[in-house]
Coordinates of N, CA, C and O in Angstrom, one line a residue:
X1 N 39.2 34.7 42.6 CA 38.3 34.1 43.4 C 37.4 34.7 42.7 O 36.5 33.3 41.8
X2 N 36.8 35.9 41.9 CA 35.9 36.0 40.5 C 36.5 35.5 39.5 O 35.5 34.5 38.2
X3 N 37.2 35.4 39.0 CA 37.9 34.8 37.4 C 38.1 33.6 38.0 O 37.5 32.5 36.9
X4 N 38.3 32.8 38.7 CA 37.7 31.3 39.4 C 36.5 31.2 38.8 O 36.5 30.1 38.3
X5 N 35.7 31.7 39.4 CA 34.2 31.6 39.4 C 33.9 31.8 38.1 O 32.6 30.7 37.6
X6 N 34.2 32.4 37.6 CA 34.1 32.6 36.0 C 34.5 31.7 35.1 O 33.8 31.3 34.7
X7 N 35.7 31.1 35.1 CA 35.9 30.0 34.3 C 36.0 28.4 34.9 O 36.3 28.1 34.0
X8 N 35.3 28.5 35.7 CA 35.2 27.4 36.1 C 34.0 26.7 36.8 O 33.6 25.9 36.7
X9 N 33.5 27.5 37.7 CA 32.2 27.4 37.9 C 30.8 27.9 37.0 O 30.1 26.8 37.4
X10 N 30.9 28.8 36.7 CA 29.7 29.4 35.5 C 29.5 28.8 33.9 O 29.3 29.1 33.3
X11 N 31.4 28.3 33.8 CA 32.1 28.5 32.3 C 32.6 26.3 32.5 O 32.9 26.1 33.4
X12 N 32.7 25.8 31.3 CA 32.9 24.7 31.6 C 34.0 24.7 31.4 O 35.3 25.4 30.9
X13 N 35.1 23.2 32.5 CA 36.1 23.3 32.6 C 36.8 23.2 31.6 O 36.4 22.3 30.7
X14 N 38.1 23.8 30.0 CA 38.2 23.4 29.4 C 40.3 24.2 29.8 O 40.8 24.4 30.9
X15 N 40.8 23.2 28.8 CA 42.4 23.0 29.4 C 42.4 25.5 28.5 O 43.2 25.7 29.4
X16 N 41.9 26.0 27.6 CA 42.6 27.1 27.7 C 42.3 27.7 29.2 O 42.5 29.1 29.5
X17 N 40.7 27.7 30.1 CA 40.1 28.2 31.1 C 42.0 28.0 32.2 O 41.5 28.8 32.6
X18 N 42.3 26.7 32.4 CA 43.1 26.7 33.0 C 44.1 27.0 32.3 O 44.9 27.9 33.6
X19 N 44.7 27.5 31.5 CA 45.6 28.0 31.4 C 45.4 29.9 31.1 O 46.5 29.8 31.9
X20 N 44.0 30.0 31.5 CA 43.9 31.7 31.3 C 44.0 31.8 32.7 O 45.0 32.9 33.8
X21 N 43.8 30.9 33.6 CA 44.0 31.0 35.2 C 45.6 31.0 35.7 O 45.5 32.0 36.6
X22 N 45.7 30.0 35.6 CA 47.6 30.3 35.6 C 48.0 31.9 35.3 O 48.9 31.8 36.2
X23 N 47.5 31.6 34.3 CA 48.5 33.5 33.8 C 47.6 34.3 35.0 O 48.9 35.1 35.4
X24 N 47.0 34.2 34.4 CA 46.6 35.0 35.9 C 46.6 35.5 37.6 O 47.0 36.1 38.4
X25 N 47.1 33.8 38.0 CA 47.4 33.8 39.0 C 48.8 33.4 39.4 O 49.5 34.5 40.4
X26 N 49.8 33.6 38.1 CA 51.7 34.0 38.2 C 51.0 35.7 37.8 O 52.0 36.3 38.9
X27 N 50.1 36.5 37.5 CA 49.8 37.5 37.7 C 50.2 38.3 39.1 O 51.1 39.1 39.3
X28 N 48.8 37.6 39.5 CA 48.3 37.7 40.8 C 50.1 37.6 42.1 O 50.4 38.2 42.5
X29 N 50.8 36.5 41.8 CA 51.6 36.3 42.4 C 52.9 37.6 42.2 O 53.9 37.9 42.9
X30 N 53.0 38.0 41.1 CA 54.1 37.9 40.4 C 54.3 39.7 40.9 O 54.9 40.0 41.5
X31 N 52.9 40.6 40.8 CA 52.9 41.8 41.5 C 52.5 41.7 42.4 O 53.2 42.6 43.3
X32 N 51.6 40.5 43.7 CA 52.3 40.9 44.9 C 53.6 40.8 45.5 O 53.9 41.7 46.3
X33 N 54.6 39.8 44.9 CA 55.9 40.0 44.8 C 56.5 41.1 44.9 O 57.3 41.2 45.6
X34 N 56.3 41.8 43.9 CA 56.8 43.3 43.1 C 56.4 44.3 44.4 O 57.2 45.1 45.3
X35 N 54.5 44.3 45.1 CA 54.5 45.5 45.8 C 54.8 45.6 47.4 O 55.4 46.5 47.7
X36 N 54.6 44.1 47.6 CA 55.5 43.9 49.0 C 56.6 43.8 49.5 O 56.7 43.8 50.5
X37 N 57.3 42.8 48.7 CA 58.5 42.2 48.5 C 59.8 43.0 47.9 O 60.5 43.5 48.8
X38 N 59.6 43.0 46.6 CA 61.3 42.9 46.2 C 61.1 45.1 46.1 O 62.1 45.3 46.1
X39 N 59.9 45.5 45.6 CA 59.9 47.3 45.3 C 58.9 47.3 45.8 O 57.8 48.2 45.0
X40 N 58.5 47.0 47.4 CA 56.7 48.2 48.5 C 57.6 50.2 48.1 O 58.9 50.2 48.2
X41 N 57.0 50.2 48.1 CA 56.6 52.3 47.8 C 55.3 52.2 47.6 O 54.2 51.8 47.8
X42 N 55.1 53.4 48.8 CA 54.0 54.2 48.0 C 53.3 54.4 46.8 O 54.7 55.2 45.9
X43 N 52.1 54.7 46.9 CA 51.6 55.1 45.8 C 50.4 55.9 45.3 O 49.7 56.2 46.1
X44 N 50.2 56.9 44.8 CA 49.3 57.8 44.5 C 48.1 57.1 44.5 O 47.8 56.1 44.0
X45 N 47.1 58.2 44.9 CA 46.0 57.6 45.0 C 44.9 57.3 43.3 O 44.3 55.9 42.9
X46 N 45.5 58.2 42.7 CA 45.8 58.2 40.5 C 46.1 57.3 40.8 O 45.8 56.1 39.8
X47 N 47.6 56.6 40.6 CA 47.9 55.0 39.8 C 47.6 54.4 40.9 O 46.5 53.3 40.6
X48 N 46.6 53.8 42.4 CA 46.4 52.9 43.3 C 45.3 52.3 42.4 O 44.2 52.2 42.0
X49 N 43.7 54.2 42.4 CA 43.0 53.9 41.2 C 43.0 53.4 39.5 O 42.0 52.3 39.5
X50 N 44.4 53.6 38.9 CA 44.3 52.7 37.5 C 44.7 52.0 37.5 O 44.0 51.3 36.6
X51 N 45.7 51.6 38.8 CA 46.4 49.8 38.8 C 44.7 48.6 39.5 O 44.7 47.9 37.9
X52 N 43.9 49.5 40.0 CA 42.7 48.7 40.3 C 41.7 48.5 39.4 O 41.7 47.5 38.4
X53 N 41.4 49.2 38.3 CA 40.6 49.1 37.2 C 41.3 49.0 36.5 O 41.0 47.5 35.8
X54 N 42.4 49.0 36.2 CA 43.3 47.0 35.0 C 42.9 46.4 35.6 O 42.9 45.6 34.0
X55 N 43.4 46.0 36.6 CA 43.5 44.9 37.2 C 42.3 44.1 37.3 O 41.6 43.4 36.6
X56 N 41.1 45.5 37.2 CA 39.5 44.8 37.2 C 39.1 43.7 35.6 O 38.9 43.0 35.6
X57 N 40.1 45.1 35.1 CA 39.6 44.7 33.2 C 40.9 43.3 33.1 O 39.8 42.4 32.5
X58 N 41.6 42.5 33.6 CA 42.3 41.8 33.4 C 41.7 40.9 34.3 O 41.7 39.4 33.2
X59 N 41.3 40.3 34.8 CA 40.7 39.7 35.9 C 39.2 39.1 36.2 O 38.5 38.5 35.7
X60 N 38.7 40.6 34.9 CA 37.2 40.4 34.9 C 36.7 40.1 33.4 O 36.5 39.3 32.7
X61 N 37.7 41.0 31.9 CA 37.6 40.8 31.5 C 38.5 39.5 30.5 O 37.6 39.2 29.8
X62 N 39.1 39.1 30.7 CA 40.1 38.0 29.7 C 39.1 37.4 30.6 O 38.8 36.5 29.2
X63 N 38.7 37.0 31.0 CA 38.4 35.6 32.1 C 36.7 35.8 31.0 O 36.0 35.0 30.7
X64 N 35.8 36.9 30.6 CA 34.4 36.7 30.0 C 34.3 36.7 28.8 O 33.2 35.9 28.1
X65 N 35.8 37.4 28.5 CA 35.9 37.3 26.6 C 36.6 35.8 26.7 O 36.1 35.8 25.4
X66 N 36.8 35.2 26.8 CA 37.2 33.4 26.9 C 36.0 32.8 27.4 O 35.9 32.2 26.1
X67 N 35.3 33.4 27.5 CA 33.5 32.1 27.9 C 33.0 32.9 26.5 O 32.7 31.7 26.4
X68 N 33.3 34.0 26.4 CA 32.0 34.2 24.8 C 32.3 34.3 23.5 O 32.0 34.6 22.6
X69 N 34.4 33.6 24.1 CA 35.0 33.5 22.8 C 35.1 32.1 21.9 O 33.9 31.9 22.2
X70 N 35.5 32.0 21.0 CA 35.8 30.6 20.2 C 35.7 29.8 21.4 O 37.1 30.0 21.4
X71 N 35.4 28.3 20.8 CA 35.5 27.6 22.0 C 36.7 26.5 22.1 O 37.4 26.3 22.1
X72 N 37.2 26.8 20.2 CA 38.2 25.7 20.1 C 39.4 26.8 19.9 O 39.2 28.1 19.5
X73 N 40.6 26.0 20.2 CA 42.0 26.4 20.8 C 42.7 27.0 19.7 O 42.6 25.5 19.0
X74 N 43.4 28.1 19.0 CA 44.4 28.0 18.2 C 45.5 28.2 18.6 O 46.2 28.5 19.7
X75 N 46.2 26.8 18.7 CA 47.8 26.6 19.3 C 48.4 27.2 19.0 O 49.0 27.7 20.4
X76 N 48.4 27.4 18.0 CA 50.0 28.7 17.4 C 49.4 29.7 18.0 O 50.4 30.6 19.1
X77 N 48.4 30.4 18.1 CA 48.4 31.5 19.3 C 48.1 31.9 20.7 O 48.7 31.9 21.1
X78 N 48.0 30.3 21.5 CA 48.1 30.4 22.5 C 50.0 29.7 23.4 O 49.8 30.5 24.0
X79 N 50.4 29.2 22.0 CA 52.0 29.3 22.3 C 52.7 31.4 22.3 O 53.3 31.3 22.9
X80 N 52.1 31.3 21.4 CA 52.9 32.7 21.7 C 51.9 33.8 22.4 O 53.2 34.0 23.1
X81 N 50.5 33.5 22.9 CA 50.2 34.3 24.2 C 51.9 33.6 25.0 O 51.8 34.9 25.9
X82 N 51.7 32.8 25.9 CA 52.1 32.4 26.8 C 53.7 32.1 26.7 O 54.3 33.3 27.5
X83 N 54.5 32.3 25.2 CA 56.1 33.3 24.7 C 55.7 34.5 25.4 O 56.4 35.3 26.1
X84 N 54.9 35.4 24.8 CA 54.5 37.0 25.0 C 54.3 37.3 26.1 O 54.8 38.2 27.4
X85 N 53.1 36.2 26.6 CA 52.7 37.1 29.0 C 54.7 36.6 29.2 O 54.7 36.9 30.2
X86 N 54.9 35.5 29.4 CA 56.8 35.1 29.9 C 57.0 35.9 29.8 O 58.3 36.5 30.8
X87 N 57.8 36.6 28.6 CA 58.7 37.1 27.7 C 58.7 38.8 28.6 O 59.0 39.3 29.6
X88 N 57.2 38.7 28.6 CA 57.2 40.4 29.0 C 56.5 40.4 30.7 O 56.9 41.2 31.3
X89 N 56.0 39.3 31.3 CA 56.5 39.5 33.1 C 58.0 39.6 33.6 O 58.5 40.4 34.1
X90 N 58.7 38.5 32.7 CA 60.3 38.8 32.9 C 61.0 39.6 32.4 O 61.8 40.4 33.6
X91 N 60.2 40.8 31.3 CA 61.2 41.9 31.0 C 60.9 43.6 32.1 O 61.1 44.0 32.5
X92 N 58.7 43.0 32.2 CA 59.3 43.9 33.2 C 59.0 43.9 35.0 O 60.1 44.5 35.6
X93 N 59.5 42.4 35.5 CA 60.2 42.1 36.9 C 61.6 42.7 36.5 O 62.0 43.4 37.6
X94 N 62.6 41.5 35.7 CA 63.7 42.4 35.7 C 64.4 43.5 35.5 O 65.3 44.4 36.5
X95 N 63.6 44.6 34.6 CA 64.1 45.9 34.8 C 63.5 46.5 35.9 O 65.1 47.3 36.6
X96 N 62.6 46.3 36.5 CA 62.7 46.8 38.0 C 63.7 45.7 38.8 O 64.4 46.7 39.8
X97 N 63.6 44.9 38.8 CA 64.8 44.1 40.0 C 66.4 44.8 39.6 O 67.2 44.7 40.4
X98 N 66.5 45.4 38.7 CA 68.1 46.0 38.3 C 68.0 47.3 38.8 O 69.9 47.4 39.3
X99 N 67.1 47.7 38.8 CA 67.3 49.0 39.2 C 67.5 49.5 40.5 O 67.7 50.6 41.6
X100 N 66.4 48.4 41.6 CA 66.7 48.5 42.6 C 68.0 48.7 43.9 O 67.9 49.3 44.2
X101 N 69.0 47.6 43.1 CA 69.4 48.3 44.4 C 70.6 49.3 43.7 O 71.3 50.0 44.8
X102 N 70.0 50.1 42.6 CA 70.3 51.0 42.7 C 70.3 52.6 43.4 O 70.8 53.3 43.8
X103 N 68.9 52.4 43.6 CA 67.9 53.4 43.9 C 67.9 53.3 45.4 O 67.5 53.5 46.1
X104 N 68.4 51.7 45.8 CA 69.2 51.2 47.1 C 70.0 52.6 47.9 O 70.2 53.0 49.4
X105 N 71.0 52.2 47.2 CA 71.9 52.3 46.8 C 72.6 54.1 47.4 O 72.0 55.7 47.0
X106 N 72.2 54.9 48.8 CA 72.7 56.2 49.4 C 73.7 57.4 48.6 O 73.3 58.3 47.8
X107 N 74.5 56.6 48.0 CA 75.7 57.2 47.2 C 74.1 57.8 45.5 O 75.5 58.7 44.9
X108 N 73.9 57.5 45.7 CA 73.2 57.5 44.0 C 72.2 59.1 44.4 O 71.2 58.6 43.2
X109 N 71.6 59.1 45.4 CA 70.2 59.9 45.6 C 70.6 60.8 44.7 O 71.7 62.1 44.6
X110 N 69.2 61.1 43.7 CA 70.3 62.8 42.9 C 69.8 62.0 41.9 O 70.7 62.9 40.9
X111 N 70.2 61.0 41.8 CA 71.6 60.2 40.3 C 70.2 59.6 39.0 O 69.5 59.4 40.1
X112 N 69.9 60.0 38.4 CA 69.3 59.3 37.4 C 69.7 58.3 36.6 O 71.0 57.8 36.7
X113 N 68.8 56.7 36.9 CA 68.9 55.4 37.1 C 69.0 55.1 35.0 O 67.7 55.3 34.7
X114 N 70.5 55.3 34.5 CA 69.9 55.1 32.5 C 70.3 53.5 32.6 O 71.1 53.0 31.1
X115 N 70.6 52.1 33.7 CA 71.7 51.5 33.3 C 70.7 49.5 33.1 O 69.7 50.1 32.8
X116 N 71.1 49.0 33.2 CA 70.4 48.1 33.0 C 69.5 47.5 32.1 O 70.1 47.9 31.3
X117 N 68.2 47.0 31.9 CA 67.3 47.2 30.4 C 67.0 48.8 30.4 O 66.9 48.7 29.4
X118 N 67.2 49.9 30.9 CA 66.8 51.2 30.9 C 68.2 51.3 29.6 O 67.3 52.7 29.8
X119 N 68.7 50.9 29.8 CA 69.3 51.9 28.7 C 68.7 51.5 26.9 O 69.9 52.0 26.3
X120 N 67.7 50.5 27.5 CA 68.1 50.3 26.0 C 66.8 50.7 25.5 O 66.2 51.4 24.8
X121 N 65.3 52.0 26.7 CA 64.0 52.3 26.4 C 63.8 52.7 27.6 O 64.3 52.4 29.2
X122 N 63.8 54.3 27.3 CA 63.5 55.3 28.8 C 62.3 54.2 30.3 O 62.1 54.1 31.6
X123 N 61.2 53.4 29.2 CA 59.9 53.2 30.3 C 59.8 52.0 29.1 O 58.8 50.9 29.0
X124 N 61.4 50.6 29.7 CA 61.2 49.7 29.2 C 60.2 48.2 29.5 O 59.8 47.7 30.0
X125 N 59.6 48.7 31.6 CA 59.1 48.1 32.1 C 57.6 48.6 31.6 O 57.0 47.5 31.9
X126 N 57.2 49.1 31.4 CA 56.2 49.5 30.6 C 55.7 48.9 29.3 O 55.2 48.1 29.3
X127 N 56.9 48.0 28.3 CA 57.0 47.9 27.8 C 56.5 46.4 28.2 O 55.7 45.8 27.7
X128 N 57.5 46.0 28.6 CA 57.2 44.9 29.6 C 55.5 44.3 29.8 O 55.3 43.2 29.6
X129 N 54.6 45.4 30.8 CA 53.3 45.8 30.9 C 52.7 45.1 29.6 O 51.8 44.6 29.7
X130 N 52.8 46.0 28.4 CA 52.1 46.1 27.5 C 52.6 44.3 26.7 O 51.5 44.0 26.5
X131 N 53.6 43.5 27.0 CA 53.8 42.2 26.1 C 53.1 41.9 27.3 O 52.6 40.4 26.5
X132 N 53.6 41.7 28.4 CA 52.9 40.6 29.1 C 50.8 40.1 28.9 O 50.7 39.6 29.0
X133 N 50.4 41.8 28.7 CA 48.7 41.6 29.0 C 48.7 41.6 27.6 O 47.3 41.1 27.1
X134 N 49.6 41.5 25.8 CA 48.7 41.4 24.9 C 48.8 39.2 24.8 O 48.0 38.9 24.7
X135 N 50.2 39.3 25.8 CA 49.6 37.4 25.8 C 48.2 36.7 26.3 O 48.1 35.9 26.2
X136 N 48.2 37.8 27.5 CA 47.0 37.0 28.7 C 46.1 37.7 27.4 O 44.9 36.3 27.3
X137 N 45.9 38.8 26.4 CA 44.6 38.5 25.2 C 44.7 37.3 24.1 O 44.1 36.6 23.6
X138 N 46.0 37.4 24.3 CA 45.8 35.1 22.8 C 45.9 34.7 23.7 O 45.0 34.0 22.9
X139 N 46.3 34.2 25.5 CA 45.4 33.1 26.0 C 44.5 33.4 26.1 O 43.5 31.8 25.8
X140 N 43.5 34.4 26.4 CA 42.3 34.3 26.1 C 41.8 33.6 25.3 O 39.9 33.3 25.1
X141 N 42.1 33.9 24.0 CA 41.2 32.8 23.0 C 40.2 34.1 22.6 O 39.5 33.0 21.8
X142 N 40.5 35.2 22.2 CA 39.7 36.1 21.8 C 39.5 37.5 21.2 O 40.3 37.9 21.7
X143 N 39.7 37.4 20.3 CA 40.2 38.7 19.8 C 40.4 40.2 20.2 O 40.8 40.8 19.9
X144 N 38.7 39.6 20.1 CA 38.3 41.5 21.2 C 39.3 41.6 22.1 O 39.3 42.8 23.0
X145 N 39.7 40.1 23.2 CA 40.3 40.5 24.2 C 41.9 41.6 24.2 O 42.3 42.2 24.4
X146 N 42.2 41.7 22.4 CA 43.5 42.7 21.4 C 42.9 44.3 22.3 O 43.5 44.8 21.8
X147 N 41.4 44.5 22.2 CA 41.3 45.8 22.5 C 42.4 46.0 24.0 O 42.3 47.5 24.3
X148 N 42.6 45.1 24.7 CA 42.5 45.3 26.5 C 43.6 46.2 26.1 O 44.3 47.3 26.2
X149 N 44.5 45.1 25.6 CA 46.4 45.7 25.4 C 46.3 47.2 24.6 O 47.4 47.7 24.8
X150 N 45.3 47.5 23.4 CA 45.6 48.1 22.4 C 45.2 49.6 23.9 O 46.0 50.4 23.6
X151 N 44.4 49.5 24.4 CA 44.0 50.2 25.4 C 44.9 51.0 26.1 O 45.1 52.1 26.9
X152 N 45.8 49.8 26.6 CA 46.9 49.5 27.9 C 48.6 50.6 26.8 O 48.5 51.8 27.8
X153 N 48.1 50.4 26.1 CA 49.4 50.9 25.0 C 49.5 52.7 24.8 O 49.9 53.5 25.1
X154 N 47.4 52.7 23.9 CA 47.5 54.0 24.2 C 47.3 55.1 25.8 O 47.2 55.9 26.0
X155 N 47.1 54.3 26.8 CA 47.2 55.0 28.2 C 48.5 55.3 28.3 O 49.4 56.4 29.1
X156 N 49.5 54.4 28.5 CA 51.1 54.4 28.6 C 51.9 55.6 27.7 O 51.9 56.5 27.9
X157 N 51.2 55.7 26.1 CA 51.9 56.5 25.3 C 50.6 58.2 25.3 O 52.1 59.2 25.4
X158 N 50.0 58.1 25.6 CA 49.3 59.4 26.2 C 48.8 59.8 27.8 O 48.5 61.1 27.8
X159 N 49.1 59.3 28.6 CA 49.0 59.2 29.8 C 50.7 59.5 31.0 O 50.9 59.8 30.9
X160 N 51.0 57.6 30.6 CA 51.8 57.8 31.6 C 53.0 57.9 31.5 O 54.2 59.0 32.7
X161 N 53.5 57.8 30.1 CA 54.4 58.1 29.9 C 55.0 59.8 30.1 O 56.4 60.5 30.0
X162 N 53.8 60.4 29.4 CA 53.8 62.3 29.0 C 54.4 62.2 30.8 O 55.4 63.5 31.0
X163 N 53.2 62.2 31.4 CA 53.5 63.0 33.0 C 54.8 62.0 33.6 O 55.4 62.1 34.4
X164 N 55.7 60.6 33.2 CA 56.5 60.6 33.6 C 57.6 60.9 33.2 O 58.4 61.2 34.3
X165 N 57.6 61.5 31.7 CA 58.8 62.1 30.6 C 59.1 64.0 32.4 O 60.2 63.8 32.3
X166 N 57.6 64.2 32.3 CA 57.7 65.3 33.5 C 58.4 65.6 34.4 O 59.0 66.6 34.8
X167 N 58.0 64.5 35.0 CA 58.0 63.8 36.5 C 60.0 64.0 36.7 O 60.2 64.7 37.4
X168 N 60.6 63.2 35.1 CA 61.6 63.2 35.7 C 62.1 63.9 34.7 O 63.8 64.4 35.4
X169 N 62.5 64.8 33.9 CA 63.1 65.9 33.6 C 63.1 67.0 34.7 O 64.0 67.6 35.5
X170 N 61.7 67.4 35.7 CA 61.6 68.1 36.8 C 62.9 67.5 37.6 O 63.5 69.0 38.5
X171 N 62.6 65.8 38.4 CA 63.8 65.7 38.5 C 65.2 65.9 39.0 O 65.8 65.9 39.2
X172 N 65.3 65.4 37.9 CA 67.0 64.7 37.2 C 67.2 65.9 36.2 O 68.9 66.2 35.7
X173 N 66.0 67.2 35.8 CA 66.8 68.1 34.6 C 67.8 67.7 33.5 O 67.5 66.6 32.6
X174 N 69.2 68.2 33.8 CA 70.4 67.6 32.2 C 70.9 66.2 32.2 O 70.4 66.0 31.6
X175 N 69.8 66.1 33.6 CA 70.6 64.4 33.4 C 69.3 63.7 32.4 O 69.7 62.7 31.6
X176 N 68.1 63.8 32.8 CA 67.1 63.3 32.2 C 67.4 64.2 30.6 O 67.2 63.3 29.5
X177 N 67.6 65.1 30.6 CA 67.7 65.1 28.6 C 68.4 64.5 28.2 O 68.5 64.5 27.3
X178 N 69.8 64.2 28.4 CA 70.9 63.4 27.8 C 70.0 62.5 27.6 O 70.6 61.9 26.3
X179 N 69.6 61.5 28.6 CA 69.1 60.5 28.2 C 68.0 60.3 27.5 O 68.6 59.2 26.5
X180 N 67.4 61.6 26.9 CA 66.2 61.1 27.1 C 66.7 61.6 25.1 O 65.6 60.9 24.2
X181 N 67.9 61.7 25.2 CA 68.6 62.4 23.8 C 68.6 60.8 23.2 O 68.5 60.9 21.8
X182 N 69.3 59.9 23.1 CA 70.0 59.1 22.8 C 69.5 58.0 23.8 O 69.7 56.6 23.4
X183 N 68.2 57.6 24.5 CA 67.5 56.3 24.5 C 66.1 56.3 24.1 O 65.4 57.8 24.1
X184 N 65.2 55.4 23.4 CA 63.8 55.6 22.7 C 63.5 55.7 24.0 O 63.8 55.2 25.3
X185 N 62.1 56.3 23.6 CA 60.8 55.8 25.0 C 60.5 55.1 25.1 O 60.5 54.6 26.8
X186 N 60.0 53.8 24.5 CA 59.4 52.4 24.7 C 59.9 51.1 24.5 O 59.6 50.3 25.0
X187 N 60.1 51.6 22.8 CA 60.6 50.0 21.8 C 61.7 51.1 22.0 O 62.2 51.4 21.0
X188 N 63.1 49.9 22.4 CA 64.3 49.9 21.5 C 64.2 49.7 20.1 O 63.7 49.2 19.6
X189 N 65.3 51.1 19.8 CA 65.7 51.0 18.6 C 64.5 51.9 17.5 O 64.8 52.1 16.3
X190 N 63.3 52.1 17.9 CA 62.0 51.7 17.6 C 61.6 53.6 17.8 O 61.6 54.4 17.4
X191 N 60.9 53.2 19.3 CA 60.1 55.1 19.4 C 60.1 54.9 20.8 O 60.7 54.0 21.5

């Protein structure tokens, strides 16, 4: 609602505003479906705080940066932004949904999932997050918006990934040791 206000009430309605609002609406629908329908799970208070802060930045930061940014749209950057936004959203969602049947199967209790898209990178779902947020930054049409996905990458590299790796190592032991020896952390074939 705040993003709607910022994009349409406090600002002149433009194609960029409409596009950014649609992208934010898609994000809301996708993440709501992930949390409450496809992959309902409890989360720690730290994760709840971090996720709330991140989405506050997305729903307030991108519209504000769009409003104070360049009013002339760069069509090439908008197209690249939409491709990244949709591609990253699909990567994140599909990676999680492919893992769900494995985790739901009682026969797999105590087993580490290394299939689907996770065979290409341990944290492929985080890569999807980085890509769709980068897409939002480009859709917002303000180069300062690129600081948001850059910050997200730092949070993943220096916070979430080490914490997740420690958790996986403690929970799965040798299974995780073998998996991380042959699988990149975040970006397939690179790192």
